Amino acid sequence: MSWLEHVSFLKFSRGCTSAYFERLLSVVSDLGSRIPVLNLHHIAGMLLRNSVLKSLPGTSPFGIACRRSASTKSLKETIEEVIPVKQAHLKKLKTEYSDTSIGDVKVGNVIGGMRGLRAMLWDSSVLDPEEGIRFHGLSIPDCKKALPAAPGGKEIIAESMLWLLLTGQVPSPEQTRELSRELAQKGNLPSSIESLVDSLPRTLHPMTQLGIGVAALNHDSSFQAAYEKGMKKSEYWTHTLDDSLNLVARLPALAARIYRNVYKPGAALPEINPDLDLVGNYTNMLGYGDNHDLTGIPSTGGNASAHTAHLVGSTLADPYLSYSAALFALAGPLHGLANQEVLRWQLSMLKEVGEEVSHDTIKEYLWKTLKSGQVVPGYGHGVLRNPDPRFIALQEFCESKPELMNSPIIQLVKKTYEVAPGVLKEHGKTKNPYPNVDAASGCVLYHYGLTEFKYYTVIFGVSRALGCITQLVWARALGLPLERPKSYSLEAIEQLAKSGSS
């Protein structure tokens, strides 16, 4: 069957409109000269779910990505179908646009932490300053509508988000449940890792313990073992995927063991329940029941921890070593401690003004904070210029739970949001006067009884793995090279600046 016959079949079997069909035909005609004819499943996946098509005018990313096939294919089989299309897209970029500029590099970018530089390929998500984060074209509200929830829950199940990130497709409930079962089967820690973690001093920071534990999981790395045996480059991604899924599966048990050792010594650690999803097992092992409504939202690639994972992974370090490095970046005070700082600030306000807070008392406290030379924690963002959609999602979650809306700390978060943007605009020293996700996340954890501030970043580290391992898998599938930017001294930068301005 030819390309045209394949696409014509899709038009009638999938019920495509004529305009939609014309766009499909345009994409196929363009790609047809670059990649071999694939089977019907490959083409259907490409046309209905691939990001190439999502960029076409008039095509709704949500409408495409939320199409669920009746496929019972595994995660690995689904990724394998998408790889040739992504490889063809990358080849097209290299062939047609390698010498095309996509922005200027200013001295301020170089000496300002590379902020704003368009210098990194991260295909699973894009952060728009106005709209917020999108995962393969889907906003957070889109994801909440399209992605399966856990049985008995209303929030996105982590496994469905992982599937979306890795494939660009929305999984069926059956595929999601099968992935949950697979991760549960892989979730137990090797006895050597249990012994290692148990031997660490309770006074060692939980994030340090997590980084040590993840690095030690490298002992059983599929990628490292296969690399030492001389595997082909085309096989890199499969072993990276194996390691990545093992890492995601074992993180809850590792993080829960650290929590029990540090904060509840001697308490029994529940076994992994094969009938629970990843987050359900994690919260159960922490001792807070199988709360299906708690999940994390991955971030984009330019932040310090995600970039660290990508950078270390580009050396062909296995996912365990790569993500261990990312965790140590996340442990830095400028990166992963924000929700703790917000919570401390909110509790300090609550202590000073009391539980019966008004907009006026909050406004006074905000000005007191600003006039003391401090920033209002939880407000502002390096990229966003509107309220963080992740914050909005947390607010909606709180509003759906009467027990949360009756919580003094949650009420304070809500009322602060109603006042703070106006105060910050009047103050005039912030580009974004709106809340980010940290403005609420720590307070929600605190309400549920998890009051150990130092542990909050560990939870952050467990959820962030979903996005980081996705990048590692696709970097190997696409054959991305070792990251190696060029560096300059202060004098060299000055000379370049002078020659450029003359």
Short mmCIF file of C-alpha atoms in Angstrom, two decimals:
data_model
loop_
_atom_site.label_atom_id
_atom_site.label_comp_id
_atom_site.label_asym_id
_atom_site.label_seq_id
_atom_site.Cartn_x
_atom_site.Cartn_y
_atom_site.Cartn_z
CA MET A 1 0.00 0.00 0.00
CA SER A 2 1.39 3.46 -0.96
CA TRP A 3 1.59 6.53 1.27
CA LEU A 4 -1.47 8.02 -0.40
CA GLU A 5 -3.44 4.79 0.00
CA HIS A 6 -2.47 4.61 3.68
CA VAL A 7 -3.63 8.17 4.32
CA SER A 8 -6.81 7.72 2.30
CA PHE A 9 -7.60 4.68 4.43
CA LEU A 10 -7.17 6.83 7.54
CA LYS A 11 -9.48 9.47 6.15
CA PHE A 12 -12.38 7.06 5.92
CA SER A 13 -11.58 4.80 8.88
CA ARG A 14 -10.91 7.68 11.32
CA GLY A 15 -13.53 10.09 10.06
CA CYS A 16 -11.14 12.95 9.20
CA THR A 17 -12.60 16.12 7.71
CA SER A 18 -11.51 17.16 4.22
CA ALA A 19 -9.43 20.07 5.56
CA TYR A 20 -7.81 17.82 8.14
CA PHE A 21 -7.10 15.22 5.45
CA GLU A 22 -5.37 17.83 3.29
CA ARG A 23 -3.06 18.73 6.18
CA LEU A 24 -2.29 15.06 6.77
CA LEU A 25 -1.53 14.56 3.10
CA SER A 26 0.79 17.58 3.12
CA VAL A 27 2.79 16.19 6.04
CA VAL A 28 2.99 12.71 4.54
CA SER A 29 4.10 14.03 1.16
CA ASP A 30 6.85 16.02 2.83
CA LEU A 31 8.09 13.15 4.98
CA GLY A 32 7.62 10.48 2.34
CA SER A 33 10.87 11.32 0.63
CA ARG A 34 12.82 11.15 3.87
CA ILE A 35 11.82 7.96 5.63
CA PRO A 36 10.83 4.49 4.50
CA VAL A 37 7.17 3.58 4.23
CA LEU A 38 6.05 2.48 7.67
CA ASN A 39 3.23 0.16 8.56
CA LEU A 40 -0.24 1.48 9.20
CA HIS A 41 0.25 1.72 12.97
CA HIS A 42 3.34 3.90 12.48
CA ILE A 43 1.50 6.21 10.12
CA ALA A 44 -1.59 6.46 12.32
CA GLY A 45 0.59 7.32 15.29
CA MET A 46 2.47 9.92 13.30
CA LEU A 47 -0.55 11.58 11.75
CA LEU A 48 -2.82 11.64 14.75
CA ARG A 49 -0.44 12.14 17.62
CA ASN A 50 2.99 13.35 16.53
CA SER A 51 4.22 16.83 17.27
CA VAL A 52 5.01 17.45 13.58
CA LEU A 53 1.30 17.70 12.90
CA LYS A 54 0.54 19.64 16.08
CA SER A 55 2.52 22.59 14.71
CA LEU A 56 0.27 22.93 11.65
CA PRO A 57 -2.11 25.92 11.60
CA GLY A 58 -5.66 25.11 12.49
CA THR A 59 -4.85 21.79 14.11
CA SER A 60 -5.74 21.48 17.78
CA PRO A 61 -3.00 19.78 19.81
CA PHE A 62 -5.61 18.74 22.33
CA GLY A 63 -7.83 17.26 19.64
CA ILE A 64 -4.94 15.24 18.23
CA ALA A 65 -3.20 14.08 21.36
CA CYS A 66 -6.33 13.04 23.20
CA ARG A 67 -7.31 10.54 20.49
CA ARG A 68 -6.99 7.13 22.07
CA SER A 69 -6.51 4.11 19.92
CA ALA A 70 -7.80 0.73 20.93
CA SER A 71 -4.19 -0.42 20.91
CA THR A 72 -2.96 -2.67 23.67
CA LYS A 73 0.65 -2.03 22.74
CA SER A 74 3.14 -1.70 25.57
CA LEU A 75 4.95 1.53 26.35
CA LYS A 76 8.13 0.27 24.72
CA GLU A 77 6.31 -0.81 21.54
CA THR A 78 4.59 2.57 21.34
CA ILE A 79 7.86 4.48 21.68
CA GLU A 80 9.41 2.25 19.03
CA GLU A 81 6.70 3.31 16.59
CA VAL A 82 7.26 7.01 17.20
CA ILE A 83 11.07 6.96 16.96
CA PRO A 84 11.37 6.85 13.11
CA VAL A 85 9.12 9.90 12.78
CA LYS A 86 11.05 11.89 15.37
CA GLN A 87 14.32 10.87 13.75
CA ALA A 88 13.03 12.05 10.37
CA HIS A 89 11.94 15.36 11.87
CA LEU A 90 15.37 15.88 13.44
CA LYS A 91 17.08 14.99 10.16
CA LYS A 92 14.92 17.55 8.37
CA LEU A 93 15.96 20.24 10.87
CA LYS A 94 19.62 19.35 10.42
CA THR A 95 19.40 19.29 6.63
CA GLU A 96 17.32 22.42 6.06
CA TYR A 97 17.95 24.68 9.04
CA SER A 98 21.35 23.93 10.62
CA ASP A 99 22.74 27.35 9.67
CA THR A 100 19.55 29.27 10.53
CA SER A 101 19.72 31.61 13.52
CA ILE A 102 16.95 31.32 16.12
CA GLY A 103 18.11 34.22 18.29
CA ASP A 104 20.96 36.46 19.38
CA VAL A 105 23.36 35.76 22.25
CA LYS A 106 23.91 38.84 24.39
CA VAL A 107 26.56 39.41 27.03
CA GLY A 108 23.76 39.51 29.59
CA ASN A 109 22.76 35.97 28.61
CA VAL A 110 26.29 34.65 29.05
CA ILE A 111 27.01 36.29 32.42
CA GLY A 112 23.42 35.97 33.64
CA GLY A 113 23.19 32.21 34.01
CA MET A 114 22.33 31.64 30.32
CA ARG A 115 18.80 32.80 31.14
CA GLY A 116 16.72 33.24 28.03
CA LEU A 117 19.12 31.48 25.66
CA ARG A 118 17.41 29.30 23.07
CA ALA A 119 19.99 26.56 23.31
CA MET A 120 18.39 23.29 24.34
CA LEU A 121 16.29 20.63 22.63
CA TRP A 122 13.62 19.31 25.03
CA ASP A 123 10.81 17.85 22.98
CA SER A 124 8.30 16.71 25.59
CA SER A 125 7.39 20.13 26.99
CA VAL A 126 7.51 23.83 26.20
CA LEU A 127 7.09 26.71 28.64
CA ASP A 128 5.25 29.70 27.21
CA PRO A 129 5.52 32.96 29.19
CA GLU A 130 1.80 33.63 28.84
CA GLU A 131 0.16 30.19 28.69
CA GLY A 132 2.47 28.22 30.95
CA ILE A 133 3.75 24.70 30.37
CA ARG A 134 2.49 22.40 27.63
CA PHE A 135 3.29 18.70 27.34
CA HIS A 136 3.33 17.64 23.68
CA GLY A 137 0.94 20.50 23.01
CA LEU A 138 -1.37 19.87 25.96
CA SER A 139 -1.82 22.43 28.71
CA ILE A 140 -2.34 21.32 32.30
CA PRO A 141 -6.14 21.77 32.00
CA ASP A 142 -6.01 19.73 28.77
CA CYS A 143 -4.08 16.99 30.56
CA LYS A 144 -6.60 16.93 33.39
CA LYS A 145 -9.37 16.35 30.85
CA ALA A 146 -7.57 13.79 28.71
CA LEU A 147 -5.31 11.71 30.93
CA PRO A 148 -6.67 8.78 32.96
CA ALA A 149 -7.02 9.22 36.71
CA ALA A 150 -6.37 6.60 39.36
CA PRO A 151 -9.29 4.39 40.42
CA GLY A 152 -11.25 6.38 42.97
CA GLY A 153 -9.34 9.59 42.22
CA LYS A 154 -9.92 12.65 40.08
CA GLU A 155 -6.37 13.86 39.51
CA ILE A 156 -3.96 12.79 36.77
CA ILE A 157 -2.35 9.45 37.53
CA ALA A 158 1.45 9.68 37.30
CA GLU A 159 1.68 6.70 34.94
CA SER A 160 -0.55 8.38 32.36
CA MET A 161 1.60 11.51 32.46
CA LEU A 162 4.72 9.38 32.05
CA TRP A 163 3.16 7.69 29.00
CA LEU A 164 2.26 11.05 27.48
CA LEU A 165 5.76 12.43 28.04
CA LEU A 166 7.49 9.41 26.52
CA THR A 167 5.19 8.86 23.53
CA GLY A 168 3.32 12.09 22.84
CA GLN A 169 0.13 10.03 23.09
CA VAL A 170 -2.66 9.77 25.63
CA PRO A 171 -2.78 6.20 26.95
CA SER A 172 -5.92 4.18 27.33
CA PRO A 173 -6.98 3.28 30.88
CA GLU A 174 -5.85 -0.29 30.14
CA GLN A 175 -2.38 0.84 29.06
CA THR A 176 -2.15 3.02 32.16
CA ARG A 177 -3.10 0.17 34.48
CA GLU A 178 -0.60 -2.14 32.79
CA LEU A 179 2.16 0.43 33.28
CA SER A 180 1.15 0.75 36.95
CA ARG A 181 1.45 -3.01 37.36
CA GLU A 182 4.83 -3.04 35.62
CA LEU A 183 6.20 -0.30 37.87
CA ALA A 184 4.85 -2.01 40.98
CA GLN A 185 6.61 -5.23 39.96
CA LYS A 186 9.88 -3.32 39.52
CA GLY A 187 9.48 -1.21 42.65
CA ASN A 188 11.28 -3.20 45.34
CA LEU A 189 14.78 -2.08 46.26
CA PRO A 190 17.70 -4.50 46.07
CA SER A 191 18.75 -5.62 49.56
CA SER A 192 22.15 -3.98 49.06
CA ILE A 193 20.49 -0.58 48.55
CA GLU A 194 18.28 -1.08 51.60
CA SER A 195 21.38 -1.84 53.68
CA LEU A 196 23.20 1.19 52.27
CA VAL A 197 20.34 3.58 53.03
CA ASP A 198 19.83 2.11 56.50
CA SER A 199 23.52 2.67 57.26
CA LEU A 200 23.38 6.41 56.57
CA PRO A 201 23.23 8.72 59.61
CA ARG A 202 19.79 10.13 60.40
CA THR A 203 21.34 13.59 60.51
CA LEU A 204 22.36 13.41 56.83
CA HIS A 205 20.04 15.59 54.73
CA PRO A 206 17.27 13.52 53.06
CA MET A 207 18.23 14.88 49.62
CA THR A 208 21.82 13.76 50.10
CA GLN A 209 20.56 10.32 51.03
CA LEU A 210 18.29 10.22 47.97
CA GLY A 211 21.14 11.18 45.65
CA ILE A 212 23.37 8.50 47.17
CA GLY A 213 20.66 5.85 46.84
CA VAL A 214 19.88 6.69 43.21
CA ALA A 215 23.57 6.66 42.26
CA ALA A 216 24.01 3.27 43.95
CA LEU A 217 21.17 1.81 41.86
CA ASN A 218 23.63 2.10 38.99
CA HIS A 219 25.04 -1.22 40.26
CA ASP A 220 22.33 -3.00 38.23
CA SER A 221 22.29 -0.65 35.23
CA SER A 222 21.14 -2.34 32.03
CA PHE A 223 22.67 0.45 29.94
CA GLN A 224 26.09 0.22 31.56
CA ALA A 225 26.22 -3.57 31.26
CA ALA A 226 25.18 -3.49 27.60
CA TYR A 227 27.58 -0.64 26.79
CA GLU A 228 30.50 -2.58 28.22
CA LYS A 229 29.54 -5.48 25.94
CA GLY A 230 29.61 -3.21 22.88
CA MET A 231 25.93 -2.66 22.12
CA LYS A 232 24.94 -0.82 18.93
CA LYS A 233 24.02 2.86 19.11
CA SER A 234 20.56 1.97 17.84
CA GLU A 235 20.06 -0.03 21.04
CA TYR A 236 21.01 2.79 23.43
CA TRP A 237 17.44 3.94 23.90
CA THR A 238 16.05 0.52 24.86
CA HIS A 239 18.52 0.05 27.70
CA THR A 240 18.07 3.67 28.75
CA LEU A 241 14.32 3.04 28.89
CA ASP A 242 14.82 -0.11 30.97
CA ASP A 243 16.97 1.77 33.48
CA SER A 244 14.61 4.75 33.48
CA LEU A 245 11.52 2.70 34.26
CA ASN A 246 13.39 0.86 37.00
CA LEU A 247 14.46 4.20 38.44
CA VAL A 248 10.93 5.64 38.41
CA ALA A 249 9.58 2.42 39.91
CA ARG A 250 12.12 2.33 42.75
CA LEU A 251 12.13 6.01 43.70
CA PRO A 252 9.01 5.76 45.93
CA ALA A 253 10.43 2.87 47.97
CA LEU A 254 13.79 4.62 48.25
CA ALA A 255 12.27 7.97 49.24
CA ALA A 256 9.86 6.33 51.71
CA ARG A 257 12.68 4.37 53.33
CA ILE A 258 14.64 7.58 53.83
CA TYR A 259 11.57 9.23 55.38
CA ARG A 260 11.02 6.34 57.80
CA ASN A 261 14.69 6.17 58.77
CA VAL A 262 14.99 9.90 59.44
CA TYR A 263 11.60 10.80 60.91
CA LYS A 264 9.96 7.54 62.02
CA PRO A 265 12.82 5.24 63.07
CA GLY A 266 11.67 1.74 63.88
CA ALA A 267 8.35 2.12 62.05
CA ALA A 268 7.48 -0.73 59.69
CA LEU A 269 7.63 0.07 55.98
CA PRO A 270 4.57 -1.26 54.10
CA GLU A 271 5.14 -3.58 51.16
CA ILE A 272 4.47 -2.36 47.63
CA ASN A 273 0.86 -3.09 46.72
CA PRO A 274 0.60 -4.37 43.11
CA ASP A 275 -2.95 -3.02 42.92
CA LEU A 276 -1.91 0.56 43.65
CA ASP A 277 -0.44 3.12 41.28
CA LEU A 278 2.95 4.76 41.76
CA VAL A 279 1.72 7.68 43.88
CA GLY A 280 -0.69 5.50 45.84
CA ASN A 281 2.16 3.22 46.85
CA TYR A 282 4.40 6.16 47.70
CA THR A 283 1.90 7.85 50.01
CA ASN A 284 1.01 4.49 51.54
CA MET A 285 4.67 3.79 52.33
CA LEU A 286 5.02 7.26 53.83
CA GLY A 287 2.15 6.40 56.16
CA TYR A 288 -0.49 8.71 54.68
CA GLY A 289 -2.71 6.14 53.01
CA ASP A 290 -3.04 5.42 49.31
CA ASN A 291 -3.96 9.01 48.42
CA HIS A 292 -4.50 8.90 44.65
CA ASP A 293 -5.13 12.64 44.41
CA LEU A 294 -1.53 13.62 45.03
CA THR A 295 0.72 13.79 41.99
CA GLY A 296 3.46 15.95 40.56
CA ILE A 297 3.69 17.98 37.36
CA PRO A 298 7.01 17.67 35.51
CA SER A 299 8.79 20.80 34.39
CA THR A 300 10.73 21.90 31.32
CA GLY A 301 14.37 21.34 30.40
CA GLY A 302 16.10 24.64 31.17
CA ASN A 303 15.85 24.52 34.96
CA ALA A 304 18.97 23.50 36.88
CA SER A 305 18.05 19.91 37.78
CA ALA A 306 16.54 18.95 34.42
CA HIS A 307 19.45 20.51 32.57
CA THR A 308 21.88 18.68 34.84
CA ALA A 309 20.26 15.33 34.04
CA HIS A 310 20.46 16.09 30.32
CA LEU A 311 24.07 17.30 30.52
CA VAL A 312 25.31 14.29 32.47
CA GLY A 313 23.26 11.96 30.27
CA SER A 314 24.92 13.40 27.17
CA THR A 315 28.18 11.80 28.35
CA LEU A 316 26.37 8.42 28.07
CA ALA A 317 26.23 8.11 31.85
CA ASP A 318 23.32 5.81 32.69
CA PRO A 319 20.00 7.23 34.00
CA TYR A 320 20.88 6.48 37.64
CA LEU A 321 24.06 8.56 37.56
CA SER A 322 22.40 11.26 35.46
CA TYR A 323 19.43 11.65 37.75
CA SER A 324 21.56 11.44 40.88
CA ALA A 325 23.42 14.51 39.61
CA ALA A 326 20.08 16.21 38.94
CA LEU A 327 18.98 15.55 42.51
CA PHE A 328 22.07 17.24 43.90
CA ALA A 329 21.28 20.26 41.71
CA LEU A 330 17.73 20.21 43.03
CA ALA A 331 19.08 20.21 46.59
CA GLY A 332 20.66 23.64 46.06
CA PRO A 333 18.95 26.48 47.99
CA LEU A 334 18.30 28.48 44.81
CA HIS A 335 16.42 25.64 43.16
CA GLY A 336 14.47 23.13 45.22
CA LEU A 337 13.86 24.85 48.55
CA ALA A 338 11.30 27.44 47.44
CA ASN A 339 8.17 25.70 48.75
CA GLN A 340 9.80 25.37 52.17
CA GLU A 341 10.57 29.10 52.21
CA VAL A 342 6.99 29.90 51.22
CA LEU A 343 5.59 27.73 53.99
CA ARG A 344 7.86 29.25 56.63
CA TRP A 345 6.81 32.72 55.49
CA GLN A 346 3.11 31.81 55.53
CA LEU A 347 3.36 30.23 58.99
CA SER A 348 5.19 33.31 60.24
CA MET A 349 2.39 35.50 58.91
CA LEU A 350 -0.23 33.23 60.43
CA LYS A 351 1.50 33.42 63.80
CA GLU A 352 1.69 37.22 63.67
CA VAL A 353 -1.76 38.12 62.35
CA GLY A 354 -3.78 35.14 63.58
CA GLU A 355 -6.12 32.78 61.76
CA GLU A 356 -8.85 35.38 61.17
CA VAL A 357 -6.89 37.20 58.49
CA SER A 358 -8.27 39.92 56.25
CA HIS A 359 -7.05 41.35 52.98
CA ASP A 360 -5.87 44.45 54.84
CA THR A 361 -3.75 42.52 57.35
CA ILE A 362 -2.20 40.46 54.54
CA LYS A 363 -1.46 43.64 52.60
CA GLU A 364 0.28 45.14 55.63
CA TYR A 365 2.38 42.00 56.07
CA LEU A 366 3.33 41.98 52.39
CA TRP A 367 4.55 45.57 52.57
CA LYS A 368 6.42 44.79 55.78
CA THR A 369 8.21 41.96 53.97
CA LEU A 370 9.09 44.11 50.96
CA LYS A 371 10.24 47.11 53.00
CA SER A 372 12.59 44.86 54.96
CA GLY A 373 14.42 44.13 51.71
CA GLN A 374 13.03 40.61 51.30
CA VAL A 375 11.06 39.17 48.41
CA VAL A 376 7.61 37.66 48.73
CA PRO A 377 8.34 33.93 48.42
CA GLY A 378 6.25 31.96 45.94
CA TYR A 379 5.67 34.92 43.64
CA GLY A 380 7.45 35.57 40.36
CA HIS A 381 8.96 33.18 37.82
CA GLY A 382 11.99 33.19 35.55
CA VAL A 383 9.85 32.71 32.42
CA LEU A 384 6.14 32.96 33.22
CA ARG A 385 4.35 36.30 33.10
CA ASN A 386 0.96 35.04 34.30
CA PRO A 387 -0.18 32.88 37.24
CA ASP A 388 1.52 29.49 37.09
CA PRO A 389 -1.00 26.92 35.76
CA ARG A 390 0.42 24.47 38.29
CA PHE A 391 -0.59 26.87 41.08
CA ILE A 392 -4.06 27.19 39.56
CA ALA A 393 -4.34 23.38 39.39
CA LEU A 394 -3.41 23.14 43.08
CA GLN A 395 -5.96 25.82 43.93
CA GLU A 396 -8.66 23.89 42.09
CA PHE A 397 -7.59 20.74 43.91
CA CYS A 398 -7.93 22.52 47.25
CA GLU A 399 -11.33 23.93 46.32
CA SER A 400 -12.56 20.41 45.58
CA LYS A 401 -11.66 19.28 49.11
CA PRO A 402 -13.79 20.79 51.94
CA GLU A 403 -11.21 19.76 54.53
CA LEU A 404 -8.57 21.77 52.68
CA MET A 405 -10.73 24.85 52.30
CA ASN A 406 -11.32 24.80 56.06
CA SER A 407 -7.57 24.81 56.72
CA PRO A 408 -6.21 28.16 58.01
CA ILE A 409 -2.97 27.78 56.04
CA ILE A 410 -4.81 27.01 52.78
CA GLN A 411 -7.17 29.93 53.35
CA LEU A 412 -4.13 32.15 53.85
CA VAL A 413 -2.67 30.98 50.52
CA LYS A 414 -5.96 31.79 48.79
CA LYS A 415 -6.30 35.25 50.34
CA THR A 416 -2.65 36.09 49.73
CA TYR A 417 -3.19 35.31 46.04
CA GLU A 418 -6.09 37.77 46.01
CA VAL A 419 -3.91 40.57 47.42
CA ALA A 420 -0.25 39.96 46.52
CA PRO A 421 -0.31 40.69 42.75
CA GLY A 422 -1.69 44.19 43.38
CA VAL A 423 0.90 44.93 46.05
CA LEU A 424 3.75 43.65 43.88
CA LYS A 425 2.56 45.70 40.90
CA GLU A 426 2.47 48.79 43.11
CA HIS A 427 5.94 47.95 44.42
CA GLY A 428 7.09 47.84 40.80
CA LYS A 429 10.20 45.69 41.08
CA THR A 430 9.00 42.37 39.69
CA LYS A 431 8.34 41.30 36.11
CA ASN A 432 5.80 38.74 37.23
CA PRO A 433 3.65 39.60 40.28
CA TYR A 434 1.78 36.29 40.13
CA PRO A 435 2.16 33.06 42.13
CA ASN A 436 4.17 30.07 41.02
CA VAL A 437 3.57 26.47 42.07
CA ASP A 438 5.65 26.89 45.24
CA ALA A 439 3.10 29.36 46.61
CA ALA A 440 0.78 26.45 47.41
CA SER A 441 2.58 23.10 47.21
CA GLY A 442 4.30 23.17 50.60
CA CYS A 443 1.15 24.39 52.33
CA VAL A 444 -0.87 21.46 50.93
CA LEU A 445 1.73 18.99 52.21
CA TYR A 446 1.70 20.71 55.59
CA HIS A 447 -2.08 20.43 55.85
CA TYR A 448 -1.95 16.69 55.18
CA GLY A 449 0.41 16.27 58.12
CA LEU A 450 3.75 16.08 56.36
CA THR A 451 5.45 18.80 58.39
CA GLU A 452 9.09 17.79 57.93
CA PHE A 453 10.27 20.69 55.77
CA LYS A 454 13.60 19.14 54.80
CA TYR A 455 11.78 16.24 53.16
CA TYR A 456 9.72 18.37 50.77
CA THR A 457 12.46 18.50 48.14
CA VAL A 458 12.60 14.69 48.17
CA ILE A 459 8.96 14.61 47.01
CA PHE A 460 9.92 17.15 44.36
CA GLY A 461 12.74 14.83 43.31
CA VAL A 462 10.45 11.81 42.99
CA SER A 463 8.03 13.62 40.69
CA ARG A 464 10.64 15.46 38.60
CA ALA A 465 12.11 12.13 37.50
CA LEU A 466 9.26 11.66 35.00
CA GLY A 467 10.38 14.56 32.83
CA CYS A 468 14.10 13.96 33.21
CA ILE A 469 14.04 10.29 32.26
CA THR A 470 11.89 11.14 29.23
CA GLN A 471 14.63 13.42 27.97
CA LEU A 472 17.29 10.78 28.62
CA VAL A 473 15.39 8.17 26.60
CA TRP A 474 14.77 10.49 23.67
CA ALA A 475 18.30 11.89 23.68
CA ARG A 476 19.55 8.35 23.10
CA ALA A 477 16.82 7.53 20.56
CA LEU A 478 17.68 10.64 18.54
CA GLY A 479 21.42 10.23 18.96
CA LEU A 480 21.91 13.67 20.50
CA PRO A 481 25.59 14.55 20.98
CA LEU A 482 27.68 15.37 24.02
CA GLU A 483 26.76 18.84 25.27
CA ARG A 484 29.80 21.12 24.86
CA PRO A 485 29.23 24.90 24.84
CA LYS A 486 32.14 27.24 24.23
CA SER A 487 33.39 29.24 27.21
CA TYR A 488 35.07 32.66 27.33
CA SER A 489 37.02 34.64 29.92
CA LEU A 490 35.88 38.08 31.09
CA GLU A 491 38.48 39.69 28.84
CA ALA A 492 37.44 37.61 25.84
CA ILE A 493 33.77 38.48 26.35
CA GLU A 494 34.67 42.16 26.55
CA GLN A 495 36.66 41.95 23.32
CA LEU A 496 33.81 40.15 21.57
CA ALA A 497 31.37 42.78 22.81
CA LYS A 498 33.57 45.64 21.60
CA SER A 499 34.10 44.08 18.19
CA GLY A 500 30.40 43.37 17.89
CA SER A 501 29.36 46.91 18.75
CA SER A 502 31.90 48.63 16.50
#
